[in-house]
Amino acid sequence: MIPVHITGTAKYLPKTRLTNADLEKMIDTSDEWITTRTGIKERRIVANGEATSAMATHAVRKLLGKTKTQPEEIDLIILATVTPDMFFPASACLVQNRIGAKNAWGFDLSGACSGFLFALISGAQFIKSGRHKKVVIIGADTMSSIVDPEDRNTIILFGDGAGAVLLEPGIDENFGILDFEHRIDGSGGDLLMMPAGGSLSPPSHTTVDNREHYVKQNGRAVYKHAVKSMANYTKLLLDRNHISAEKLTLFIPHQANARIMEAVASRIGLTEKQVMVTIDKYGNNTAATLPIAMDEAVDENRIKHGDTMILTAFGAGFTGGGVLIRWNK
Ligand code: UT7
């Protein structure tokens, strides 16, 4: 099997900031509650008319520039999102057209907060098999389009953003994407969902009046599952690959709540220094948190050639997983 290397990372975050002070004016909450319960100080929100494909396009254009890749060279584009511009056409097609990737195929992937990891491993198979040479994996979500501005349980958590990585064949099989473990568990589906707008409950005056086209979450239940699952995926990957916790250079968990990340890190025995945190600035961008955090880690020089890192996620579905990478640069 051909080794799969991540040869570039990029991100895009909209300019508008929604701070905790802004939220204090909109709903019954406080900066103190949000900071202590979630670690979030502000999030980014799209401009009017800006949506998932626009953010994804910005991220991919940066990625192509950084990696000196021509759009025509791209074989495959996978866009992980739960907030596509429209049900169809797929937002991957909108991105493909905007960047001029005229030789690519692609699709959207719905894996909620684990979507980027599911897309990463899906795309990696086409490199491994020798079929493709350049695969673009995107995580992008416009959560501001589906959170209820009157629901203090959810509005405080989510933000908008996009991140992208380029996958290419490598030579050394000790580098790149080394291992993964993914799962879905539909028994937790009703704990985090958007009830209306799909084929079960198509949009109507009633669904809108009942606010069923917004995210509904049982925060406490999801919290417990998130801690347990992300800790388990991470432990499994470390054990299976004979890596001790202290030897892991960087741990990038899905950015849903700072307390969840602390709890997971402490279960595995990781220090604060090993954990990548961006939630304070961007909130929870669903499929975008991991590629955004990875790009930030690269920019901040927190990951160097030969270092190991684990990305892990948990989200609606339930979906969850982890990926072990040895960085090559
Ligand atoms: O990315 C997908 C996966 N999602 C997650 O991983 C999210 C997991 N869940 C969480 O991060 C947390 O459960 C939340 C941040 C959503 C909530 O934190 P919590 O510590 O679990 O709070 P809670 O829901 O148990 O609520 C505690 C109290 C309640 O008041 P009472 O009933 O104790 O009087 C809430 O009504 O805090 C109240 N509350 C708020 N107060 C001020 C809930 N939201 C707010 C708010 N501001 N925004």
XYZ file of C-alpha atoms and ligand atoms in Angstrom:
377
model
C 0.000 0.000 0.000
C 1.192 3.489 -0.845
C 1.845 5.775 2.185
C -0.490 8.779 2.453
C 1.065 12.101 3.427
C -0.574 15.384 4.371
C 1.435 17.821 2.269
C -0.376 21.060 3.087
C -2.903 22.674 5.400
C -4.972 25.880 5.169
C -7.911 27.549 6.854
C -10.409 30.346 6.425
C -12.295 32.121 9.166
C -14.851 34.842 8.474
C -13.923 38.315 9.765
C -16.969 39.024 11.954
C -16.452 38.153 15.617
C -19.343 37.243 17.910
C -18.001 37.759 21.425
C -19.426 36.638 24.744
C -20.198 40.307 25.437
C -22.279 40.399 22.219
C -24.171 37.284 23.373
C -24.873 38.878 26.771
C -26.933 41.469 24.871
C -28.864 38.807 22.895
C -29.733 36.108 25.465
C -29.752 35.431 29.212
C -26.094 34.466 29.677
C -22.779 35.849 30.893
C -19.174 35.905 29.767
C -18.315 34.222 33.071
C -20.729 31.286 32.477
C -19.609 30.729 28.896
C -15.901 30.992 29.735
C -15.959 28.674 32.728
C -18.356 26.096 31.207
C -16.927 25.991 27.673
C -13.653 27.959 27.385
C -15.102 29.974 24.494
C -14.492 33.741 24.347
C -15.572 34.461 20.773
C -16.512 32.790 17.474
C -16.543 33.875 13.837
C -19.730 34.383 11.841
C -20.171 34.548 8.062
C -21.151 37.770 6.307
C -24.578 38.018 4.626
C -24.555 35.887 1.492
C -21.419 34.002 2.558
C -21.894 30.255 3.141
C -20.060 26.950 3.432
C -18.820 26.660 -0.170
C -17.459 30.228 -0.093
C -15.457 29.556 3.093
C -14.282 26.212 1.714
C -13.206 27.876 -1.544
C -11.120 30.460 0.358
C -9.417 27.663 2.329
C -8.708 25.548 -0.764
C -7.327 28.519 -2.740
C -4.872 29.131 0.114
C -4.022 25.426 0.186
C -3.299 25.345 -3.553
C -1.099 28.448 -3.224
C 0.858 27.034 -0.271
C 1.438 23.652 -1.933
C 1.986 25.098 -5.428
C -0.764 22.855 -6.786
C -2.626 23.605 -10.008
C -6.428 23.123 -9.778
C -6.345 20.773 -12.798
C -4.088 18.393 -10.833
C -6.742 17.658 -8.196
C -8.317 14.203 -8.561
C -10.830 14.238 -5.737
C -12.518 16.777 -3.427
C -14.333 15.578 -0.302
C -16.166 18.249 1.665
C -17.270 17.264 5.161
C -20.178 19.402 6.335
C -23.637 19.342 7.919
C -24.392 22.796 6.551
C -24.006 22.574 2.762
C -25.098 25.671 0.818
C -28.106 23.637 -0.389
C -29.203 19.978 -0.161
C -28.025 19.703 -3.748
C -25.956 20.302 -5.731
C -23.222 19.144 -3.370
C -21.084 21.992 -2.040
C -18.036 20.019 -3.256
C -19.292 20.757 -6.805
C -19.578 24.469 -6.029
C -15.997 24.513 -4.727
C -14.742 22.470 -7.714
C -16.271 24.956 -10.129
C -14.986 28.057 -8.308
C -11.407 26.830 -8.158
C -11.446 25.348 -11.687
C -10.588 21.774 -10.678
C -11.787 20.491 -14.030
C -10.384 16.963 -13.657
C -11.798 16.287 -10.186
C -14.719 14.302 -8.905
C -16.042 14.655 -5.379
C -18.862 14.684 -2.898
C -20.112 16.051 0.402
C -19.793 13.844 3.469
C -22.117 14.116 6.466
C -20.289 13.043 9.612
C -21.025 16.082 11.810
C -18.071 16.856 14.115
C -16.273 13.684 12.983
C -16.839 14.532 9.313
C -13.308 15.746 8.653
C -11.765 12.539 10.049
C -14.198 10.374 8.066
C -13.365 12.370 4.908
C -9.627 12.200 5.606
C -9.635 8.414 5.842
C -12.025 8.016 2.883
C -9.826 10.189 0.661
C -6.660 8.463 1.876
C -7.873 5.141 0.432
C -7.681 6.539 -3.120
C -4.050 7.528 -2.589
C -3.237 4.197 -0.898
C -4.691 2.226 -3.795
C -2.601 4.177 -6.300
C -5.674 5.493 -8.106
C -5.209 9.194 -7.183
C -2.247 11.525 -6.657
C -3.855 14.660 -5.211
C -6.883 14.597 -2.940
C -8.333 17.674 -1.214
C -10.125 17.096 2.090
C -12.221 19.953 3.469
C -14.075 20.436 6.742
C -16.417 23.441 6.580
C -19.520 24.464 8.481
C -21.750 27.508 8.736
C -23.216 26.656 12.119
C -24.694 30.165 12.455
C -27.236 29.102 9.797
C -28.691 26.312 11.984
C -28.345 27.461 15.602
C -31.329 29.038 17.285
C -30.448 32.648 18.164
C -32.847 32.366 21.131
C -31.446 29.089 22.543
C -28.722 29.829 25.074
C -27.800 26.138 25.252
C -26.470 26.094 21.680
C -25.945 29.628 20.312
C -22.974 30.145 22.622
C -21.151 27.036 21.406
C -20.931 27.221 17.649
C -19.072 29.288 15.063
C -18.357 29.265 11.316
C -15.146 28.300 9.526
C -13.354 26.072 7.039
C -10.124 24.099 6.886
C -8.537 21.991 4.168
C -5.621 19.602 3.691
C -3.922 18.085 0.648
C -3.218 14.343 0.548
C -0.472 12.983 -1.698
C 1.433 9.698 -2.042
C 4.591 9.466 0.046
C 7.599 7.144 -0.109
C 8.303 6.267 3.525
C 5.529 4.195 5.111
C 6.671 5.252 8.604
C 5.315 8.736 7.871
C 1.909 10.201 7.093
C -1.429 8.695 8.106
C -0.419 5.615 10.096
C -3.608 4.333 11.687
C -7.251 5.150 12.380
C -10.280 3.867 14.278
C -13.773 5.155 13.413
C -17.295 4.236 14.580
C -20.900 5.304 14.206
C -23.583 4.663 16.835
C -27.079 5.647 15.718
C -28.544 4.870 19.138
C -27.382 8.349 20.219
C -28.974 10.100 17.246
C -31.714 11.906 19.130
C -29.307 13.528 21.606
C -27.910 15.943 18.999
C -29.912 16.637 15.882
C -31.772 19.042 13.609
C -35.288 17.566 13.570
C -36.869 19.280 10.552
C -35.956 20.238 7.019
C -35.235 16.734 5.712
C -37.456 14.124 4.069
C -38.972 13.028 7.386
C -40.223 16.471 8.269
C -39.983 18.775 5.254
C -39.906 22.511 5.936
C -43.348 23.967 6.643
C -44.789 26.908 8.553
C -45.311 24.531 11.482
C -41.719 23.243 11.568
C -40.434 26.809 11.422
C -42.902 28.063 14.065
C -41.779 25.163 16.303
C -38.129 26.068 15.656
C -37.439 22.492 14.516
C -35.024 23.634 11.795
C -32.468 24.445 14.491
C -29.894 22.292 16.325
C -31.261 20.503 19.407
C -28.786 19.080 21.891
C -28.874 17.267 25.212
C -25.591 18.849 26.258
C -24.951 16.846 29.413
C -25.520 13.451 27.745
C -23.395 14.343 24.713
C -20.645 15.625 27.023
C -20.308 12.263 28.789
C -20.236 10.276 25.537
C -17.728 12.719 24.009
C -15.218 12.381 26.867
C -15.440 8.596 26.997
C -15.270 8.062 23.237
C -12.430 10.455 22.420
C -10.355 9.087 25.311
C -10.997 5.508 24.111
C -10.048 6.178 20.465
C -6.878 7.919 21.557
C -5.826 5.197 24.017
C -6.507 2.514 21.439
C -4.334 4.224 18.816
C -1.506 4.795 21.298
C -1.579 1.189 22.566
C -1.905 -0.416 19.144
C 1.082 1.556 17.859
C 3.182 1.149 21.037
C 3.400 4.908 21.656
C 3.443 6.167 25.248
C 1.387 9.263 26.112
C 4.512 11.342 26.765
C 5.892 10.501 23.310
C 2.842 12.014 21.582
C 3.907 15.458 20.371
C 0.478 16.882 19.688
C -3.074 15.932 20.563
C -5.761 17.678 18.519
C -9.219 16.890 19.871
C -12.447 18.165 18.302
C -13.007 21.604 19.785
C -16.444 21.289 21.421
C -15.738 22.330 24.990
C -12.473 23.103 26.829
C -13.629 20.994 29.779
C -14.198 17.990 27.511
C -10.662 18.388 26.114
C -9.173 18.664 29.625
C -11.067 15.571 30.794
C -9.914 13.534 27.770
C -6.304 14.692 28.148
C -6.267 13.817 31.836
C -7.683 10.303 31.174
C -4.829 9.655 28.753
C -2.166 11.319 30.889
C -1.322 14.177 28.527
C 0.038 17.530 29.672
C -1.519 20.891 28.735
C 1.430 21.543 26.414
C 0.538 18.526 24.259
C -3.049 19.644 23.630
C -3.971 21.967 20.760
C -6.693 24.434 21.780
C -8.415 26.914 19.458
C -11.910 26.863 20.959
C -11.373 30.146 22.835
C -11.111 32.024 19.509
C -13.369 30.092 17.160
C -15.881 28.056 19.217
C -17.118 24.770 17.773
C -17.037 24.834 13.934
C -18.231 21.193 13.661
C -16.365 19.564 10.722
C -13.929 22.476 10.495
C -12.382 22.435 13.983
C -9.739 19.779 13.252
C -8.308 21.103 9.954
C -8.356 24.644 11.385
C -6.498 23.499 14.511
C -4.044 21.456 12.431
C -3.250 24.437 10.215
C -2.754 26.618 13.283
C -0.429 24.004 14.821
C 1.662 23.975 11.636
C 1.780 27.801 11.526
C 2.844 27.914 15.175
C 5.586 25.331 14.549
C 4.064 22.965 17.086
C 4.541 19.969 14.805
C 7.825 19.101 13.070
C 9.160 16.358 10.848
C 8.956 12.995 12.638
C 6.558 14.154 15.361
C 3.453 12.106 16.078
C -0.007 13.551 16.470
C -3.470 12.177 17.127
C -6.673 13.832 15.965
C -9.897 12.674 17.566
C -13.535 13.682 17.245
C -17.009 12.928 18.490
C -20.279 14.295 17.202
C -23.886 13.986 16.147
C -24.934 10.582 14.915
C -23.201 9.551 17.077
C -20.051 9.609 15.009
C -16.533 9.346 16.349
C -12.991 8.415 15.607
C -9.290 9.000 15.803
C -6.367 9.230 13.386
C -2.652 8.771 14.115
C -0.232 10.756 11.944
C 3.561 10.991 11.819
C 4.348 14.390 10.352
C 6.473 14.613 7.235
C 7.898 17.969 6.127
O -19.605 19.072 18.858
C -20.641 18.165 19.033
C -20.638 17.574 20.357
N -21.103 18.514 21.341
C -20.537 18.575 22.508
O -19.574 17.885 22.739
C -21.170 19.449 23.556
C -21.237 18.713 24.860
N -21.873 19.449 25.943
C -21.354 20.558 26.525
O -20.341 21.080 26.079
C -22.020 21.100 27.754
O -22.974 20.174 28.220
C -22.712 22.490 27.568
C -21.674 23.572 27.397
C -23.646 22.444 26.353
C -23.528 22.853 28.798
O -22.694 22.828 29.962
P -23.165 22.040 31.264
O -22.131 22.284 32.290
O -23.433 20.621 30.858
O -24.470 22.809 31.653
P -25.974 22.265 31.769
O -26.563 22.060 30.414
O -26.027 21.133 32.726
O -26.679 23.510 32.421
C -26.323 23.991 33.736
C -27.124 25.248 34.028
C -28.615 25.093 33.720
O -29.310 25.816 34.695
P -30.009 25.059 35.950
O -30.974 24.088 35.335
O -28.889 24.379 36.686
O -30.650 26.176 36.706
C -28.776 25.765 32.389
O -30.070 26.279 32.189
O -26.666 26.322 33.199
C -27.768 26.896 32.497
N -27.322 27.368 31.188
C -26.828 28.596 30.993
N -26.629 29.633 31.816
C -26.073 30.743 31.307
C -27.301 26.688 30.013
N -26.788 27.470 29.057
C -26.486 28.657 29.624
C -25.929 29.854 29.140
N -25.742 30.866 30.006
N -25.560 30.012 27.848
